PDB file of C-alpha atoms in Angstrom:
ATOM      1  CA  MET A   1      49.543  61.004  84.226  1.00  0.00           C
ATOM      2  CA  VAL A   2      47.176  62.110  81.464  1.00  0.00           C
ATOM      3  CA  GLN A   3      45.481  65.484  81.817  1.00  0.00           C
ATOM      4  CA  LEU A   4      42.908  67.307  79.711  1.00  0.00           C
ATOM      5  CA  ARG A   5      44.550  70.661  78.981  1.00  0.00           C
ATOM      6  CA  HIS A   6      41.852  72.398  76.957  1.00  0.00           C
ATOM      7  CA  THR A   7      39.097  72.003  74.404  1.00  0.00           C
ATOM      8  CA  GLY A   8      39.749  73.630  71.032  1.00  0.00           C
ATOM      9  CA  ILE A   9      36.880  75.073  69.037  1.00  0.00           C
ATOM     10  CA  TYR A  10      37.151  76.422  65.494  1.00  0.00           C
ATOM     11  CA  VAL A  11      35.054  79.595  65.213  1.00  0.00           C
ATOM     12  CA  TYR A  12      34.147  82.005  62.425  1.00  0.00           C
ATOM     13  CA  ASP A  13      34.000  85.130  64.643  1.00  0.00           C
ATOM     14  CA  LEU A  14      36.584  85.156  67.435  1.00  0.00           C
ATOM     15  CA  ASN A  15      35.361  88.431  68.960  1.00  0.00           C
ATOM     16  CA  LEU A  16      31.778  87.201  69.183  1.00  0.00           C
ATOM     17  CA  MET A  17      32.654  83.809  70.648  1.00  0.00           C
ATOM     18  CA  GLU A  18      35.179  85.181  73.148  1.00  0.00           C
ATOM     19  CA  SER A  19      32.531  87.613  74.393  1.00  0.00           C
ATOM     20  CA  PHE A  20      29.901  84.839  74.529  1.00  0.00           C
ATOM     21  CA  TYR A  21      31.992  82.517  76.727  1.00  0.00           C
ATOM     22  CA  LYS A  22      33.019  85.389  79.007  1.00  0.00           C
ATOM     23  CA  LYS A  23      29.425  86.549  79.520  1.00  0.00           C
ATOM     24  CA  VAL A  24      27.635  83.198  79.709  1.00  0.00           C
ATOM     25  CA  PHE A  25      30.195  81.080  81.575  1.00  0.00           C
ATOM     26  CA  ASP A  26      32.108  83.866  83.381  1.00  0.00           C
ATOM     27  CA  MET A  27      35.338  82.725  81.767  1.00  0.00           C
ATOM     28  CA  HIS A  28      38.534  84.747  82.049  1.00  0.00           C
ATOM     29  CA  VAL A  29      40.833  85.561  79.138  1.00  0.00           C
ATOM     30  CA  ILE A  30      44.321  84.094  79.422  1.00  0.00           C
ATOM     31  CA  SER A  31      45.427  85.293  75.997  1.00  0.00           C
ATOM     32  CA  SER A  32      43.501  87.025  73.237  1.00  0.00           C
ATOM     33  CA  HIS A  33      43.901  87.258  69.472  1.00  0.00           C
ATOM     34  CA  ILE A  34      47.354  85.706  69.291  1.00  0.00           C
ATOM     35  CA  VAL A  35      48.437  85.177  65.680  1.00  0.00           C
ATOM     36  CA  GLN A  36      49.927  81.754  65.124  1.00  0.00           C
ATOM     37  CA  LYS A  37      51.630  80.618  61.942  1.00  0.00           C
ATOM     38  CA  ASP A  38      53.931  77.653  62.153  1.00  0.00           C
ATOM     39  CA  ASP A  39      54.566  74.230  60.651  1.00  0.00           C
ATOM     40  CA  LEU A  40      51.918  72.571  62.834  1.00  0.00           C
ATOM     41  CA  ILE A  41      49.170  75.017  61.772  1.00  0.00           C
ATOM     42  CA  CYS A  42      50.183  74.696  58.114  1.00  0.00           C
ATOM     43  CA  ASP A  43      50.096  70.910  58.403  1.00  0.00           C
ATOM     44  CA  ILE A  44      46.711  70.834  60.198  1.00  0.00           C
ATOM     45  CA  LEU A  45      45.122  73.209  57.691  1.00  0.00           C
ATOM     46  CA  LYS A  46      46.909  71.652  54.702  1.00  0.00           C
ATOM     47  CA  ASN A  47      48.156  75.029  53.476  1.00  0.00           C
ATOM     48  CA  ASN A  48      51.705  76.408  53.658  1.00  0.00           C
ATOM     49  CA  ASP A  49      50.422  79.971  54.181  1.00  0.00           C
ATOM     50  CA  ALA A  50      47.897  79.134  56.907  1.00  0.00           C
ATOM     51  CA  GLU A  51      47.621  81.311  59.988  1.00  0.00           C
ATOM     52  CA  VAL A  52      45.132  81.513  62.824  1.00  0.00           C
ATOM     53  CA  LEU A  53      44.035  83.809  65.641  1.00  0.00           C
ATOM     54  CA  ILE A  54      43.810  82.118  69.020  1.00  0.00           C
ATOM     55  CA  SER A  55      42.174  83.182  72.274  1.00  0.00           C
ATOM     56  CA  LYS A  56      42.401  81.089  75.425  1.00  0.00           C
ATOM     57  CA  LEU A  57      39.862  81.332  78.227  1.00  0.00           C
ATOM     58  CA  ILE A  58      39.626  79.632  81.616  1.00  0.00           C
ATOM     59  CA  THR A  59      36.885  79.140  84.184  1.00  0.00           C
ATOM     60  CA  GLU A  60      37.138  80.401  87.748  1.00  0.00           C
ATOM     61  CA  GLN A  61      37.678  76.802  88.914  1.00  0.00           C
ATOM     62  CA  GLY A  62      40.437  76.388  86.352  1.00  0.00           C
ATOM     63  CA  LYS A  63      42.145  79.485  87.780  1.00  0.00           C
ATOM     64  CA  ILE A  64      41.923  77.978  91.279  1.00  0.00           C
ATOM     65  CA  ASN A  65      43.191  74.567  90.126  1.00  0.00           C
ATOM     66  CA  GLY A  66      45.885  76.155  87.991  1.00  0.00           C
ATOM     67  CA  THR A  67      45.050  73.808  85.125  1.00  0.00           C
ATOM     68  CA  GLY A  68      42.193  72.472  83.011  1.00  0.00           C
ATOM     69  CA  ASP A  69      38.782  74.081  82.446  1.00  0.00           C
ATOM     70  CA  MET A  70      40.228  75.912  79.434  1.00  0.00           C
ATOM     71  CA  LEU A  71      38.890  76.710  75.981  1.00  0.00           C
ATOM     72  CA  GLU A  72      41.046  77.529  72.996  1.00  0.00           C
ATOM     73  CA  LEU A  73      39.056  79.433  70.377  1.00  0.00           C
ATOM     74  CA  VAL A  74      40.670  79.299  66.926  1.00  0.00           C
ATOM     75  CA  GLN A  75      39.763  81.437  63.915  1.00  0.00           C
ATOM     76  CA  VAL A  76      41.457  80.752  60.591  1.00  0.00           C
ATOM     77  CA  ILE A  77      42.539  84.140  59.192  1.00  0.00           C
ATOM     78  CA  GLY A  78      44.668  83.290  56.221  1.00  0.00           C
ATOM     79  CA  PRO A  79      44.559  82.328  53.590  1.00  0.00           C
ATOM     80  CA  SER A  80      40.819  82.106  53.195  1.00  0.00           C
ATOM     81  CA  VAL A  81      39.780  78.503  53.573  1.00  0.00           C
ATOM     82  CA  LYS A  82      37.366  76.762  51.319  1.00  0.00           C
ATOM     83  CA  SER A  83      35.338  73.659  51.965  1.00  0.00           C
ATOM     84  CA  SER A  84      36.896  70.533  50.629  1.00  0.00           C
ATOM     85  CA  ASN A  85      35.147  68.523  47.961  1.00  0.00           C
ATOM     86  CA  SER A  86      36.135  65.246  49.579  1.00  0.00           C
ATOM     87  CA  THR A  87      33.841  63.070  51.653  1.00  0.00           C
ATOM     88  CA  ARG A  88      35.972  63.892  54.670  1.00  0.00           C
ATOM     89  CA  PRO A  89      35.476  67.445  55.994  1.00  0.00           C
ATOM     90  CA  MET A  90      38.462  69.661  56.763  1.00  0.00           C
ATOM     91  CA  ILE A  91      39.295  70.195  60.434  1.00  0.00           C
ATOM     92  CA  TRP A  92      37.776  73.694  60.633  1.00  0.00           C
ATOM     93  CA  GLU A  93      34.513  72.299  59.234  1.00  0.00           C
ATOM     94  CA  GLN A  94      34.276  69.569  61.865  1.00  0.00           C
ATOM     95  CA  GLY A  95      33.038  71.581  64.823  1.00  0.00           C
ATOM     96  CA  ILE A  96      33.014  69.704  68.082  1.00  0.00           C
ATOM     97  CA  MET A  97      30.883  66.943  69.523  1.00  0.00           C
ATOM     98  CA  HIS A  98      30.303  68.843  72.772  1.00  0.00           C
ATOM     99  CA  VAL A  99      31.895  70.816  75.565  1.00  0.00           C
ATOM    100  CA  ALA A 100      30.735  69.882  79.047  1.00  0.00           C
ATOM    101  CA  PHE A 101      30.361  72.574  81.696  1.00  0.00           C
ATOM    102  CA  GLY A 102      29.426  71.884  85.307  1.00  0.00           C
ATOM    103  CA  LEU A 103      26.553  74.232  86.148  1.00  0.00           C
ATOM    104  CA  CYS A 104      24.988  75.387  89.399  1.00  0.00           C
ATOM    105  CA  THR A 105      21.600  76.020  87.768  1.00  0.00           C
ATOM    106  CA  ALA A 106      20.674  75.019  84.250  1.00  0.00           C
ATOM    107  CA  GLN A 107      17.802  77.522  84.089  1.00  0.00           C
ATOM    108  CA  LYS A 108      19.999  80.553  84.845  1.00  0.00           C
ATOM    109  CA  THR A 109      22.654  79.414  82.374  1.00  0.00           C
ATOM    110  CA  THR A 110      20.025  78.778  79.676  1.00  0.00           C
ATOM    111  CA  GLU A 111      18.722  82.322  80.178  1.00  0.00           C
ATOM    112  CA  LYS A 112      22.246  83.732  79.764  1.00  0.00           C
ATOM    113  CA  ILE A 113      22.851  81.635  76.637  1.00  0.00           C
ATOM    114  CA  LEU A 114      19.673  83.006  75.055  1.00  0.00           C
ATOM    115  CA  LYS A 115      20.436  86.563  76.188  1.00  0.00           C
ATOM    116  CA  TYR A 116      23.849  86.527  74.491  1.00  0.00           C
ATOM    117  CA  GLY A 117      22.786  85.064  71.155  1.00  0.00           C
ATOM    118  CA  GLY A 118      22.601  81.317  71.705  1.00  0.00           C
ATOM    119  CA  SER A 119      19.603  79.202  70.863  1.00  0.00           C
ATOM    120  CA  LYS A 120      17.828  76.175  72.273  1.00  0.00           C
TER     121      LYS A 120
END
């Protein structure tokens, strides 16, 4: 059985984005500001000294289900990363195509997004 565990998003300001998802989507923190430095991170970021901060958040429905509905916010903290000069962007430059949330009312959610710093 295949299961979507989480969606990972590279961010530049972990505090800001963690707060945004908590306020706008009522997400709950599972873990916050965990430093990770291992072979996988070094390989992904193509740097032997790479390390990241990771926060994981889950929706209320995800808490009920016990799985899924999770975001993993990742901020590269060391060493400082620079844009590549190649035609292919580095992973932290990629962003994401989209994250899909099921909403009760789009209008109310749009208002919260704007209130907490998002834009249309």
